[in-house]
Amino acid sequence: MQIKIRNPFIQSIWFKLLLLIVFFIPPYSQIPYPPIDTAEVIASVMAQPVIEKINLLLPIAKFFLLIMMLIPFLKGKLASHIFMGYISFILIIVAFFQNMSFTQNYGFVWLIGNTVIILIAAAVCIYDLFKQKTILSRENLQVQTLWVLAPMLLAFLMPYGVNEQDVIQPAFGLSVLTNEAGVTYCMITPIIIGVMILFSKDVYPPTLSIISFIGFIFGMMNILTWFVFQNQNWWMGILHLPLVILSFYALLLSRRRFKSLF
């Protein structure tokens, strides 16, 4: 069933193009750098973002991410409000503090494009929350979509380590309980999208469409990074497959119910 949404701009290709333009806003760097070093600047921020320096926050955020996976099974609208409220909050936190870092070679660096586009995703969730657009109900569990639990679990665990050569590799130790998945956009978003797919009957299609499109942009950029430019760290590319797969599927799902070019 297709739902008519009275918001032609959000439905248009122009909004998606705007999101792409925002994504490619150049980073701010305290120490100037040549454009050819942009990828290195971004990598330096992702390696040590400000948010990961708050060690106590990591297991707490991961615990709340687990709660968000389970809360739709509660009965009533309260579950929807808690879910949308928390993801709005955590996306705002991540938008700023996962995209800022005090780097060794470039000083303070801020990935402005990343921050703005994640804030757009957060704004969509806040709108959805206050307008009560999305209702997550256990009665609406779509059994045929239970396959999404596998990529959601991979994103939640984020099992990785770094060897002596600084190469990222699989690691399934106790670190999966305390790592940074709960404050990492590319691991949080598969959980958000996965829950919305599982209980998609009363999910607001524009919310699903926009979050998924933004997630797909991040996912494809990371696939390019980890499988092409830094292919020695191919395992990190594997860990970003849940974001790509679930974002793409959710885009198709939202298109069925929301007349959009994407």
Protein backbone atom coordinates (compact mmCIF):
# COMPACT_ATOMS: atom_id res chain seq x y z
CA MET A 1 0.00 0.00 0.00
CA GLN A 2 1.30 3.44 -0.93
CA ILE A 3 0.75 6.40 1.40
CA LYS A 4 0.43 9.96 0.14
CA ILE A 5 2.58 12.39 2.10
CA ARG A 6 1.88 16.10 1.71
CA ASN A 7 5.50 17.16 1.63
CA PRO A 8 6.66 17.29 -1.99
CA PHE A 9 10.17 18.58 -1.20
CA ILE A 10 11.03 15.57 0.96
CA GLN A 11 9.67 13.34 -1.79
CA SER A 12 11.79 15.02 -4.47
CA ILE A 13 15.18 14.18 -5.90
CA TRP A 14 16.28 17.70 -4.93
CA PHE A 15 16.16 16.87 -1.23
CA LYS A 16 18.34 13.81 -1.80
CA LEU A 17 20.77 15.88 -3.85
CA LEU A 18 20.87 18.44 -1.03
CA LEU A 19 21.80 15.68 1.39
CA LEU A 20 24.64 14.60 -0.90
CA ILE A 21 25.94 18.17 -1.18
CA VAL A 22 25.85 18.57 2.60
CA PHE A 23 27.72 15.29 3.06
CA PHE A 24 30.65 16.57 0.99
CA ILE A 25 31.13 19.85 2.89
CA PRO A 26 34.92 19.95 3.54
CA PRO A 27 36.17 19.34 7.08
CA TYR A 28 37.36 22.21 9.25
CA SER A 29 40.97 21.83 10.34
CA GLN A 30 42.91 23.96 12.81
CA ILE A 31 46.04 23.32 10.73
CA PRO A 32 45.43 23.87 6.98
CA TYR A 33 45.89 20.89 4.67
CA PRO A 34 45.90 20.35 0.88
CA PRO A 35 42.62 18.94 -0.54
CA ILE A 36 44.42 15.77 -1.59
CA ASP A 37 44.83 14.91 2.12
CA THR A 38 41.10 15.08 2.88
CA ALA A 39 40.74 11.30 3.21
CA GLU A 40 43.65 11.21 5.66
CA VAL A 41 42.13 14.06 7.68
CA ILE A 42 38.80 12.23 7.93
CA ALA A 43 40.56 9.00 8.89
CA SER A 44 42.44 10.80 11.68
CA VAL A 45 39.12 11.93 13.18
CA MET A 46 37.49 8.52 12.88
CA ALA A 47 40.51 6.90 14.55
CA GLN A 48 40.19 8.97 17.75
CA PRO A 49 36.94 10.93 17.95
CA VAL A 50 36.22 12.94 21.07
CA ILE A 51 33.30 10.73 22.07
CA GLU A 52 35.48 7.63 22.45
CA LYS A 53 37.66 9.35 25.05
CA ILE A 54 34.79 9.11 27.57
CA ASN A 55 35.44 5.46 28.45
CA LEU A 56 32.53 5.12 30.88
CA LEU A 57 30.09 6.20 28.19
CA LEU A 58 30.89 3.32 25.82
CA PRO A 59 29.36 0.35 27.75
CA ILE A 60 26.44 2.52 28.91
CA ALA A 61 25.62 3.55 25.36
CA LYS A 62 25.93 -0.04 24.20
CA PHE A 63 23.52 -1.18 26.92
CA PHE A 64 20.97 1.43 25.81
CA LEU A 65 21.41 0.33 22.20
CA LEU A 66 20.47 -3.19 23.28
CA ILE A 67 17.41 -1.82 25.08
CA MET A 68 16.37 -0.05 21.85
CA MET A 69 16.47 -3.39 20.05
CA LEU A 70 14.14 -4.94 22.62
CA ILE A 71 11.80 -2.10 23.58
CA PRO A 72 9.38 -2.42 20.63
CA PHE A 73 8.26 -5.71 22.13
CA LEU A 74 6.65 -3.72 24.97
CA LYS A 75 2.99 -2.93 24.59
CA GLY A 76 1.64 0.57 24.03
CA LYS A 77 2.79 3.87 22.50
CA LEU A 78 5.34 4.43 25.26
CA ALA A 79 7.76 2.07 23.52
CA SER A 80 7.61 4.15 20.34
CA HIS A 81 8.18 7.38 22.26
CA ILE A 82 11.18 5.96 24.14
CA PHE A 83 12.68 4.56 20.94
CA MET A 84 12.28 7.72 18.87
CA GLY A 85 13.34 9.91 21.79
CA TYR A 86 16.53 7.98 22.46
CA ILE A 87 17.64 7.73 18.84
CA SER A 88 17.00 11.47 18.41
CA PHE A 89 19.17 12.15 21.46
CA ILE A 90 22.02 9.78 20.56
CA LEU A 91 22.15 10.98 16.95
CA ILE A 92 22.62 14.57 18.14
CA ILE A 93 25.43 13.49 20.48
CA VAL A 94 27.10 11.41 17.77
CA ALA A 95 26.66 14.14 15.13
CA PHE A 96 29.00 16.40 17.06
CA PHE A 97 31.32 14.32 19.18
CA GLN A 98 32.00 11.40 16.83
CA ASN A 99 32.97 13.92 14.16
CA MET A 100 35.39 16.01 16.20
CA SER A 101 38.94 15.15 17.22
CA PHE A 102 42.17 16.70 18.46
CA THR A 103 44.56 15.13 15.97
CA GLN A 104 48.33 15.00 16.02
CA ASN A 105 48.93 16.30 12.48
CA TYR A 106 45.99 18.65 11.92
CA GLY A 107 45.08 19.97 15.36
CA PHE A 108 41.37 20.22 16.08
CA VAL A 109 39.34 18.80 13.18
CA TRP A 110 35.56 18.90 12.70
CA LEU A 111 33.82 16.89 9.98
CA ILE A 112 31.14 19.50 9.34
CA GLY A 113 29.34 17.62 6.54
CA ASN A 114 28.95 14.50 8.68
CA THR A 115 27.62 16.56 11.58
CA VAL A 116 25.03 18.43 9.53
CA ILE A 117 23.68 15.38 7.70
CA ILE A 118 23.36 13.36 10.92
CA LEU A 119 21.59 16.32 12.54
CA ILE A 120 19.12 16.22 9.63
CA ALA A 121 18.44 12.57 10.45
CA ALA A 122 17.97 13.54 14.11
CA ALA A 123 15.59 16.36 13.14
CA VAL A 124 13.46 13.90 11.16
CA CYS A 125 13.28 11.63 14.21
CA ILE A 126 12.38 14.55 16.50
CA TYR A 127 9.58 15.58 14.13
CA ASP A 128 8.36 11.99 14.05
CA LEU A 129 8.46 11.84 17.86
CA PHE A 130 6.46 15.00 18.52
CA LYS A 131 3.94 14.32 15.76
CA GLN A 132 3.67 10.67 16.88
CA LYS A 133 4.03 9.47 13.30
CA THR A 134 5.76 6.14 13.95
CA ILE A 135 4.11 3.52 16.12
CA LEU A 136 6.18 0.46 17.01
CA SER A 137 3.97 -2.35 18.21
CA ARG A 138 4.77 -6.00 18.81
CA GLU A 139 1.52 -6.86 17.06
CA ASN A 140 3.07 -5.42 13.89
CA LEU A 141 6.13 -7.68 13.91
CA GLN A 142 6.80 -8.68 10.30
CA VAL A 143 7.93 -12.31 10.65
CA GLN A 144 9.22 -12.41 7.08
CA THR A 145 11.81 -9.75 7.95
CA LEU A 146 13.39 -11.60 10.89
CA TRP A 147 16.49 -12.03 8.70
CA VAL A 148 17.45 -8.44 9.60
CA LEU A 149 18.38 -9.66 13.10
CA ALA A 150 21.63 -11.14 11.72
CA PRO A 151 23.08 -7.86 10.34
CA MET A 152 21.70 -6.00 13.37
CA LEU A 153 23.59 -8.36 15.68
CA LEU A 154 26.83 -7.90 13.73
CA ALA A 155 26.49 -4.12 13.98
CA PHE A 156 25.66 -4.31 17.69
CA LEU A 157 28.64 -6.53 18.53
CA MET A 158 31.08 -4.72 16.20
CA PRO A 159 33.70 -7.45 16.79
CA TYR A 160 37.09 -6.05 15.84
CA GLY A 161 40.58 -5.50 17.11
CA VAL A 162 43.85 -3.99 15.88
CA ASN A 163 46.99 -6.09 15.54
CA GLU A 164 50.62 -5.05 16.00
CA GLN A 165 50.74 -3.75 12.42
CA ASP A 166 47.73 -1.49 13.11
CA VAL A 167 45.57 -3.62 10.82
CA ILE A 168 41.91 -4.10 11.76
CA GLN A 169 40.90 -7.73 12.16
CA PRO A 170 38.07 -9.85 13.64
CA ALA A 171 38.06 -10.11 17.44
CA PHE A 172 35.26 -11.75 19.40
CA GLY A 173 36.53 -11.27 22.95
CA LEU A 174 34.97 -9.42 25.87
CA SER A 175 35.61 -6.14 24.06
CA VAL A 176 32.34 -6.66 22.17
CA LEU A 177 30.55 -5.81 25.43
CA THR A 178 32.31 -2.49 25.96
CA ASN A 179 33.38 -1.22 22.54
CA GLU A 180 32.17 1.96 20.84
CA ALA A 181 29.26 0.51 18.81
CA GLY A 182 26.75 2.43 20.95
CA VAL A 183 28.29 5.79 20.01
CA THR A 184 29.20 5.01 16.39
CA TYR A 185 26.77 6.26 13.75
CA CYS A 186 27.47 3.42 11.32
CA MET A 187 26.61 0.81 13.97
CA ILE A 188 23.69 2.64 15.59
CA THR A 189 21.88 3.24 12.30
CA PRO A 190 21.53 -0.46 11.32
CA ILE A 191 19.81 -1.00 14.68
CA ILE A 192 17.45 1.92 14.04
CA ILE A 193 16.64 0.79 10.51
CA GLY A 194 16.41 -2.88 11.49
CA VAL A 195 13.82 -2.15 14.19
CA MET A 196 11.80 -0.06 11.73
CA ILE A 197 11.89 -2.87 9.17
CA LEU A 198 10.79 -5.45 11.74
CA PHE A 199 7.80 -3.31 12.81
CA SER A 200 7.29 -1.49 9.51
CA LYS A 201 3.48 -1.53 9.31
CA ASP A 202 3.05 1.72 11.25
CA VAL A 203 6.47 3.27 10.62
CA TYR A 204 6.23 6.73 9.04
CA PRO A 205 7.60 6.20 5.50
CA PRO A 206 9.41 9.57 5.15
CA THR A 207 11.31 8.90 8.38
CA LEU A 208 12.40 5.50 7.14
CA SER A 209 13.25 6.88 3.69
CA ILE A 210 15.44 9.75 4.89
CA ILE A 211 17.27 7.81 7.61
CA SER A 212 17.92 5.01 5.13
CA PHE A 213 19.16 7.31 2.38
CA ILE A 214 21.58 9.02 4.76
CA GLY A 215 22.68 5.63 6.06
CA PHE A 216 23.24 4.38 2.52
CA ILE A 217 25.49 7.37 1.74
CA PHE A 218 27.65 6.66 4.80
CA GLY A 219 27.63 2.94 4.08
CA MET A 220 28.80 3.24 0.48
CA MET A 221 31.53 5.72 1.40
CA ASN A 222 32.81 3.27 4.02
CA ILE A 223 32.65 0.33 1.63
CA LEU A 224 34.75 2.34 -0.82
CA THR A 225 37.19 3.27 1.94
CA TRP A 226 37.70 -0.16 3.49
CA PHE A 227 37.52 -2.37 0.40
CA VAL A 228 39.38 -0.08 -2.03
CA PHE A 229 41.54 2.63 -0.46
CA GLN A 230 42.43 0.80 2.75
CA ASN A 231 41.77 -2.80 1.74
CA GLN A 232 44.21 -4.12 4.34
CA ASN A 233 41.42 -3.21 6.79
CA TRP A 234 38.79 -5.18 4.84
CA TRP A 235 37.21 -6.44 8.09
CA MET A 236 35.97 -2.92 8.85
CA GLY A 237 34.29 -3.04 5.44
CA ILE A 238 32.52 -6.24 6.50
CA LEU A 239 31.32 -4.48 9.64
CA HIS A 240 29.73 -1.78 7.48
CA LEU A 241 27.76 -4.24 5.35
CA PRO A 242 24.79 -4.20 7.79
CA LEU A 243 24.45 -0.45 7.21
CA VAL A 244 24.53 -0.84 3.42
CA ILE A 245 22.23 -3.87 3.25
CA LEU A 246 19.59 -2.62 5.70
CA SER A 247 19.63 0.93 4.31
CA PHE A 248 19.12 -0.31 0.75
CA TYR A 249 16.33 -2.69 1.75
CA ALA A 250 14.60 0.02 3.80
CA LEU A 251 14.79 2.42 0.85
CA LEU A 252 12.95 -0.13 -1.28
CA LEU A 253 10.45 -0.75 1.52
CA SER A 254 9.74 2.95 2.05
CA ARG A 255 9.36 3.48 -1.69
CA ARG A 256 6.50 0.98 -1.78
CA ARG A 257 4.58 3.06 0.75
CA PHE A 258 5.94 6.51 0.02
CA LYS A 259 6.04 7.85 -3.53
CA SER A 260 9.64 8.94 -3.83
CA LEU A 261 12.48 8.75 -6.34
CA PHE A 262 14.59 6.95 -3.72
